[in-house]
Short mmCIF file of C-alpha atoms and ligand atoms in Angstrom, two decimals:
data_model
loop_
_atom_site.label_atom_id
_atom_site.label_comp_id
_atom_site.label_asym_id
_atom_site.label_seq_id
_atom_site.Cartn_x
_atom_site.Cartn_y
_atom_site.Cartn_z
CA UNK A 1 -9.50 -16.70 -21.24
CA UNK A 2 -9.09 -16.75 -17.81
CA UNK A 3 -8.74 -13.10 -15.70
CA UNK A 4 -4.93 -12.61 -14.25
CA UNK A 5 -4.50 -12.54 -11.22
CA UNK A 6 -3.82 -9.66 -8.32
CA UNK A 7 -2.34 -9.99 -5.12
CA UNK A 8 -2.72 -6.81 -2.65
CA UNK A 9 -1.66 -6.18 0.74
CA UNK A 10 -3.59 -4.21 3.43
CA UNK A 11 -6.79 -4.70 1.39
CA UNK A 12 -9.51 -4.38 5.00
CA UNK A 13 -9.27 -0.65 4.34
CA UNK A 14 -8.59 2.60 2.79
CA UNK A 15 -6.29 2.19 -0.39
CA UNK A 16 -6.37 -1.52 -0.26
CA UNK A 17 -10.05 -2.07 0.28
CA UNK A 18 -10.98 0.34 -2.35
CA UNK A 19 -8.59 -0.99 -5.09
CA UNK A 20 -9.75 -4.65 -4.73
CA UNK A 21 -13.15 -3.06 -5.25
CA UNK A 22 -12.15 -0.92 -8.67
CA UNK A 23 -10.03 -4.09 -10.03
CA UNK A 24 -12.89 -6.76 -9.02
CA UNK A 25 -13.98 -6.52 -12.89
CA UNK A 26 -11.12 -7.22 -14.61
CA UNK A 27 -8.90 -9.27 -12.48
CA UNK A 28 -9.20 -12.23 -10.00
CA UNK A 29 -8.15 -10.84 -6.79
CA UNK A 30 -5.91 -12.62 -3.55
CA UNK A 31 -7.30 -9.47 -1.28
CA UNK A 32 -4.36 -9.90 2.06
CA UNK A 33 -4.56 -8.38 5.73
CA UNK A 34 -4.80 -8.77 9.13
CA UNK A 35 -8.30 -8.24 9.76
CA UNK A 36 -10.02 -11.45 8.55
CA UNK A 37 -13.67 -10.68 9.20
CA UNK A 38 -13.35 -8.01 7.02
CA UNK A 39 -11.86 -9.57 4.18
CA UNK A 40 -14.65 -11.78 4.33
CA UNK A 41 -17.12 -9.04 4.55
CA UNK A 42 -14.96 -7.10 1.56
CA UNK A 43 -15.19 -11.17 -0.25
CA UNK A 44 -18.40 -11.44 -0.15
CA UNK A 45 -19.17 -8.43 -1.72
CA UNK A 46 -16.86 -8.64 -4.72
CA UNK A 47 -18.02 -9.90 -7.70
CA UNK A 48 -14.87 -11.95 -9.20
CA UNK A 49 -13.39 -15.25 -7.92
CA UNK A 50 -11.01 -14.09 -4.68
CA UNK A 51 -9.57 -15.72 -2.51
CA UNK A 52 -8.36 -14.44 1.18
CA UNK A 53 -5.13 -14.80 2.95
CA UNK A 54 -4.86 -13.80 6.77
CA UNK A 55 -1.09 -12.69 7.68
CA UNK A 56 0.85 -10.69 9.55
CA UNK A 57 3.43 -9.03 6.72
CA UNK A 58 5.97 -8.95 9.92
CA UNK A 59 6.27 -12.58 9.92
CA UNK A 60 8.50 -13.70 7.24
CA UNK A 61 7.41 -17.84 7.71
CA UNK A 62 4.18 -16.72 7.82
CA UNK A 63 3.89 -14.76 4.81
CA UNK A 64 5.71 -17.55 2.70
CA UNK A 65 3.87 -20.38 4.40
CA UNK A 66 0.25 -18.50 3.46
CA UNK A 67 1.35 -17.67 0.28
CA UNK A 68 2.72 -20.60 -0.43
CA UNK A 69 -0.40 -22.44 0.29
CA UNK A 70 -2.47 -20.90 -2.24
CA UNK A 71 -3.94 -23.84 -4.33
CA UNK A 72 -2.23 -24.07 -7.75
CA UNK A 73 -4.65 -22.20 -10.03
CA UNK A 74 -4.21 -19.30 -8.00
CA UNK A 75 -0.18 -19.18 -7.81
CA UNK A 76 0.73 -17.34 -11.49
CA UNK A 77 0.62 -13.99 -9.65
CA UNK A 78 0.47 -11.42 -12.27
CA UNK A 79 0.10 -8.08 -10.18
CA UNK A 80 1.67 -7.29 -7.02
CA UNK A 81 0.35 -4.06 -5.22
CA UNK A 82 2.32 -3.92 -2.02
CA UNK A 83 0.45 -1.58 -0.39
CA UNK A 84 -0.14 -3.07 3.17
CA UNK A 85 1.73 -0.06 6.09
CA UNK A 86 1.19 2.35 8.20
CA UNK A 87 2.37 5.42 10.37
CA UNK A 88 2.97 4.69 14.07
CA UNK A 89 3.59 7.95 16.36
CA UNK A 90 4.21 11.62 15.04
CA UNK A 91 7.11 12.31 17.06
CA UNK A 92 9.86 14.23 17.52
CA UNK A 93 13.25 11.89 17.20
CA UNK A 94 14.54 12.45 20.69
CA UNK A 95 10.60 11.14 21.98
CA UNK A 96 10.13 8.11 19.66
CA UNK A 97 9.23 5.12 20.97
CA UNK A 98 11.20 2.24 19.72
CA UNK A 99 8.06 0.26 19.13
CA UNK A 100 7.09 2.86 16.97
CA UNK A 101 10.38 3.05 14.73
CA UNK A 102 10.13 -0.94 14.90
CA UNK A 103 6.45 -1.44 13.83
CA UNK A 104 7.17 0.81 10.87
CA UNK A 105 10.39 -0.63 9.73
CA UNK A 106 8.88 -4.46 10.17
CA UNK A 107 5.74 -3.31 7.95
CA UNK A 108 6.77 -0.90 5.47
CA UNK A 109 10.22 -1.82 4.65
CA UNK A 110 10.95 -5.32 5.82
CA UNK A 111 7.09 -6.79 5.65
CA UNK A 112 7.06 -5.20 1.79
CA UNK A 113 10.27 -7.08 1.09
CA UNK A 114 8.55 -10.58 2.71
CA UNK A 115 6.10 -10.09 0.28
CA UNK A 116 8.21 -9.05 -2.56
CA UNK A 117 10.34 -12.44 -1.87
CA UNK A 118 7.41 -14.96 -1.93
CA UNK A 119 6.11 -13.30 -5.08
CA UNK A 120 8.56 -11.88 -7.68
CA UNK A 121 10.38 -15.69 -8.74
CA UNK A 122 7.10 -16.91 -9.99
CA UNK A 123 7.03 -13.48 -12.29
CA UNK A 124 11.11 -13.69 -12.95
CA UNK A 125 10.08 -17.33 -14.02
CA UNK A 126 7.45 -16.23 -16.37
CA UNK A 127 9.25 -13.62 -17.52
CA UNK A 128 5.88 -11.10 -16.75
CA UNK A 129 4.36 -8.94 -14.42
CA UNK A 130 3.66 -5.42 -12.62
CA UNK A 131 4.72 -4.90 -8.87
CA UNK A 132 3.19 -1.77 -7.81
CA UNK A 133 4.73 0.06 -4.47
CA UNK A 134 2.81 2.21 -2.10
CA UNK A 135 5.32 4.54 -1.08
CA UNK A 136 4.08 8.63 0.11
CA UNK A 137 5.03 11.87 -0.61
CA UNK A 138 6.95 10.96 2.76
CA UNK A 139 9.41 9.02 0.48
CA UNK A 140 10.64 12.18 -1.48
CA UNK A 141 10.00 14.50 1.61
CA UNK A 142 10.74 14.97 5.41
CA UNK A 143 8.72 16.62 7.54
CA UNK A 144 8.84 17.01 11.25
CA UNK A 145 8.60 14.23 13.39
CA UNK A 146 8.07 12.44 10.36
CA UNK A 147 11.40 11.21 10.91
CA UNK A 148 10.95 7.07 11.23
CA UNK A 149 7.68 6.73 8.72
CA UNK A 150 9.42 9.25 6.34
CA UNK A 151 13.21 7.18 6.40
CA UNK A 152 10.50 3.81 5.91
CA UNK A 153 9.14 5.22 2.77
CA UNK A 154 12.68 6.65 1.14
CA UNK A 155 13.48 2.71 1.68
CA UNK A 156 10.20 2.04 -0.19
CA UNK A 157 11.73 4.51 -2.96
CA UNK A 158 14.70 2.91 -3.14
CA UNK A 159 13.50 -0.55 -3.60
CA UNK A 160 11.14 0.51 -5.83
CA UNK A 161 13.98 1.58 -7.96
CA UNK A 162 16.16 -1.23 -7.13
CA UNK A 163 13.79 -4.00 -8.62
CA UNK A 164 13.26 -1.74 -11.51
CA UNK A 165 16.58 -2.03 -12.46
CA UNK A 166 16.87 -5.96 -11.32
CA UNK A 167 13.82 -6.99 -13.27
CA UNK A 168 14.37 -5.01 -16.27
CA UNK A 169 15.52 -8.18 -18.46
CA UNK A 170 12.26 -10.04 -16.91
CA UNK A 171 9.96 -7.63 -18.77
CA UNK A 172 9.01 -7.33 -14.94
CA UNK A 173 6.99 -3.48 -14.57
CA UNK A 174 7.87 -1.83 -11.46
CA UNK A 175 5.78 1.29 -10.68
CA UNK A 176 6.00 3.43 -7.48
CA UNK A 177 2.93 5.67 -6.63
CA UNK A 178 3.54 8.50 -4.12
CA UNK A 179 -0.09 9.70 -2.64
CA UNK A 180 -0.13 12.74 -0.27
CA UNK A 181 -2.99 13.18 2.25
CA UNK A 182 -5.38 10.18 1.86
CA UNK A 183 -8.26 10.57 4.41
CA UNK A 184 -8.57 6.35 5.41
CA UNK A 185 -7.26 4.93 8.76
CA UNK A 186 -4.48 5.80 8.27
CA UNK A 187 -4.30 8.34 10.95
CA UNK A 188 -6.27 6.63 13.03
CA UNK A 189 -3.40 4.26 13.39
CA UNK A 190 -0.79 6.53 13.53
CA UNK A 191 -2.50 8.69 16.54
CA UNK A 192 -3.44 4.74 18.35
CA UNK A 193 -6.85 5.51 17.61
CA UNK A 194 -7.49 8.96 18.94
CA UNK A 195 -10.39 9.94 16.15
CA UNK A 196 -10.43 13.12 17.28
CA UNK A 197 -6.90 13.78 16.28
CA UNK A 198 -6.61 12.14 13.27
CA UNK A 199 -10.48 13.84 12.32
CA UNK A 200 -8.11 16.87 12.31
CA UNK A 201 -5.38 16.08 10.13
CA UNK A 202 -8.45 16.20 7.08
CA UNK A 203 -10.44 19.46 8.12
CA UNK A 204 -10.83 22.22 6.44
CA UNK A 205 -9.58 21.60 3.03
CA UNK A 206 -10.43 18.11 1.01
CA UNK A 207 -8.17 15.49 0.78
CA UNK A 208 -7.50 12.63 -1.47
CA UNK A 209 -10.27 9.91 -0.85
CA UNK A 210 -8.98 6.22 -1.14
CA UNK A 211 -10.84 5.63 -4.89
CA UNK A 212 -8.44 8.43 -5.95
CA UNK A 213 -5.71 6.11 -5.36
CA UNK A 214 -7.33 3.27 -6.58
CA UNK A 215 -8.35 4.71 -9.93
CA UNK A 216 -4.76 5.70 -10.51
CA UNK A 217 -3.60 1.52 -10.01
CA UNK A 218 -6.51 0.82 -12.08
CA UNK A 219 -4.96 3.55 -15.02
CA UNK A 220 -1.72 2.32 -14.29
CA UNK A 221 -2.12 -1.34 -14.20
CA UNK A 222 -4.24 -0.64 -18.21
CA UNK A 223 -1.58 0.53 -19.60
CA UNK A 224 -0.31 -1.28 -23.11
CA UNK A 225 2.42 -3.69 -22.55
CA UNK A 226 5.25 -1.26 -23.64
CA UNK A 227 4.34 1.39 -21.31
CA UNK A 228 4.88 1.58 -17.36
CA UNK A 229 4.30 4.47 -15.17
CA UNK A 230 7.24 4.56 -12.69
CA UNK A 231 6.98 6.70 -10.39
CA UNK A 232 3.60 9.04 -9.66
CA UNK A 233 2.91 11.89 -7.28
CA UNK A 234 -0.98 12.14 -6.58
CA UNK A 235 -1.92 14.88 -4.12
CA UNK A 236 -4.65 17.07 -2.65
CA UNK A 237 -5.32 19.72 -4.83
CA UNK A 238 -4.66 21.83 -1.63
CA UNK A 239 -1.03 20.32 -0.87
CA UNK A 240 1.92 21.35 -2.44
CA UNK A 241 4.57 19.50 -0.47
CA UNK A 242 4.68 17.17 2.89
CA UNK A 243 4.35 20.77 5.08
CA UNK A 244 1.92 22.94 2.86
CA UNK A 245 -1.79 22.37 2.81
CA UNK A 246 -3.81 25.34 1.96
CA UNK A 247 -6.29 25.57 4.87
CA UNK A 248 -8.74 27.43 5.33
CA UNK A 249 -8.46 28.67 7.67
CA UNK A 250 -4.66 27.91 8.30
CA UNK A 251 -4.65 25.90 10.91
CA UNK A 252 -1.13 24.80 9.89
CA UNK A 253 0.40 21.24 9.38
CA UNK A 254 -1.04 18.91 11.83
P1 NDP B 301 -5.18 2.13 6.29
O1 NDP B 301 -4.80 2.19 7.71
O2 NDP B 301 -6.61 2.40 5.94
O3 NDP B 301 -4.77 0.74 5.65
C1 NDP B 301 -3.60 0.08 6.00
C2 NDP B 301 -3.68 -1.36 5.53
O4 NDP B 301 -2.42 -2.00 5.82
C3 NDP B 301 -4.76 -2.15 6.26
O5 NDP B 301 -5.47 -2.92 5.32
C4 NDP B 301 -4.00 -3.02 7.22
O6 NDP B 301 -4.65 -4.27 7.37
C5 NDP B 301 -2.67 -3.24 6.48
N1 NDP B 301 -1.61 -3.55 7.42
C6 NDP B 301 -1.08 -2.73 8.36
N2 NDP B 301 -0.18 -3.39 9.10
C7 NDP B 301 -0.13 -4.67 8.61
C8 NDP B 301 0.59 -5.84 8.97
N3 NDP B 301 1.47 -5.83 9.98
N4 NDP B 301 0.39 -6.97 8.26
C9 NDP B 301 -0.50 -6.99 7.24
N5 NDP B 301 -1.22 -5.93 6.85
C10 NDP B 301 -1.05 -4.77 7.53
O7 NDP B 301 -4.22 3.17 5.55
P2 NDP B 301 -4.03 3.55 4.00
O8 NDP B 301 -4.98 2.86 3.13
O9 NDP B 301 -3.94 5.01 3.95
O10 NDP B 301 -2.55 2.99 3.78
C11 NDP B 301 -2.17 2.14 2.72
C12 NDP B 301 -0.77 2.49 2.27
O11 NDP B 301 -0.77 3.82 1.75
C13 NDP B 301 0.29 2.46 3.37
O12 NDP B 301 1.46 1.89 2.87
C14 NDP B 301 0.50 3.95 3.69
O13 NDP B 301 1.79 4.19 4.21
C15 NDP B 301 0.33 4.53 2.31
N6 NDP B 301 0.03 5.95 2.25
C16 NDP B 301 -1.07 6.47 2.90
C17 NDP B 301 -1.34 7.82 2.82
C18 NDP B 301 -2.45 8.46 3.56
O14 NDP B 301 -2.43 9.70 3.72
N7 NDP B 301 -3.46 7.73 4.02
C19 NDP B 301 -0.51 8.70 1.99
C20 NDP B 301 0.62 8.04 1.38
C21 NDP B 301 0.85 6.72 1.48
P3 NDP B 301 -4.85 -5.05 8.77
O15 NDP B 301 -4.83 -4.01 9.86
O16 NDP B 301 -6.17 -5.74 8.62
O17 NDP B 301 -3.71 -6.00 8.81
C1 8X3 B 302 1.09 9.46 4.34
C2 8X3 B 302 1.05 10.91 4.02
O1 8X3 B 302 1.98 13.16 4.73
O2 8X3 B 302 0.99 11.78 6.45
O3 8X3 B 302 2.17 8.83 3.77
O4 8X3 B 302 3.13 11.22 5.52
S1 8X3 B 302 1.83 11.80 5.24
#
């Protein structure tokens, strides 16, 4: 029998990268980003049958168009893990810049949704399938001058929750998986690549390392056919919310 098929977003690094990697064995993999030397890098090095698609999640005729153009043996799409985002700016509400607030918006609400669109009527159709959300302790949470990312990831939340109650008579599984402090590029990006600072925001304690992430899709995504994990909080042993991080020493949050 052929392998299903899994469709992820932001797969050229961190939680992405390393879940294509831990699902290589069992699934065949549509590994999506930006970056398309390193997809082909990140190709060549899996073992299963994947293909590559280069697009901008912002671009809603792009995104369908790619898709879309995925030859037919490849379009019965039976896991979605929209994880493809990013923080842009830590800043205080009054100081954002409104490419900032619109980069995170277009990416990790609207670009998710794009997504979403071109892939859940092939699963409502089938009447199967698992979406799996990226969302953060950031959609539960606030924390200052989190304001914009956090507001994008309580959308995340909510959709999450919306297409769990839309696809409910599909037999559709909708999971939602919040990670805290996940040392990838992620603050890279967010600080517009000032290493320094975003070497910082992962001293002195030890935080979540991408494969924690991607073990927890892999657990989820095993699961028997009657069960689904909704909605999971993975964290740092040393966090206990979006503002405490036992450091050592205390160097505070951020
Ligand atoms: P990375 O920066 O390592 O990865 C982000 C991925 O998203 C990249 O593969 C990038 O690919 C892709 N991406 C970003 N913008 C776009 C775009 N416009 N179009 C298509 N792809 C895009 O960070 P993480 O692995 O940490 O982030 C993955 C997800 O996890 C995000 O949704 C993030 O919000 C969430 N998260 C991260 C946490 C952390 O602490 N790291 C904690 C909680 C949640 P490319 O640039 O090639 O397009
Ligand atoms: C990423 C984790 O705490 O930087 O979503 O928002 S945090």
């Amino acid at each position: 029998m052929k392998k299903p098929i899994a469709l992820i977003t932001g797969a050229t690094s961190g939680i992405g990268e390393a879940t294509a990697r831990l699902l290589n064995d069992k699934y065949r993999l549509i590994i999506c980003g930006r970056r398309r030397e390193r997809l082909k890098k990140i190709q060549g090095e899996l073992k299963s049958e994947t293909q590559l698609l280069t697009f901008d999640v912002r671009d809603r005729y792009e995104v369908f168009s790619v898709i879309a153009s995925l030859p037919d043996e490849w379009k019965e799409i039976d896991v979605l893990v929209n994880n493809a985002g990013n923080a842009h700016g830590l800043d205080p509400i009054h100081e954002g810049s409104t490419e900032d607030w619109d980069a995170m918006m277009d990416i990790n609400v609207k670009g998710l949704l794009y997504v979403s669109k071109a892939i859940i009527p092939g699963m409502t159709k089938r009447e199967r399938g698992h979406i799996v959300n990226i969302s953060s302790i950031a959609g539960s949470e606030v924390y200052p001058n989190g304001n914009v990312y956090c507001a994008s990831k309580h959308a995340v939340d909510a959709l999450s929750k919306g297409m769990r109650l839309d696809l409910n008579k599909f037999g559709i599984k909708v999971t939602s998986i919040a990670p805290g402090l996940v040392e990838t590029e992620f603050s890279e990006v967010r600080f517009k690549g000032d290493t320094e600072r975003a070497k910082k925001v992962y001293e002195n304690y030890e935080p979540l390392k991408a494969v924690d992430v991607a073990e927890t899709i892999k657990f989820i995504l095993n699961r028997p056919s009657h069960v689904v994990i909704g909605d999971l909080l993975i964290l740092p042993t040393a966090q206990a919310s979006a503002t405490l991080v036992n450091k050592n020493p205390n160097l505070g949050f951020y």
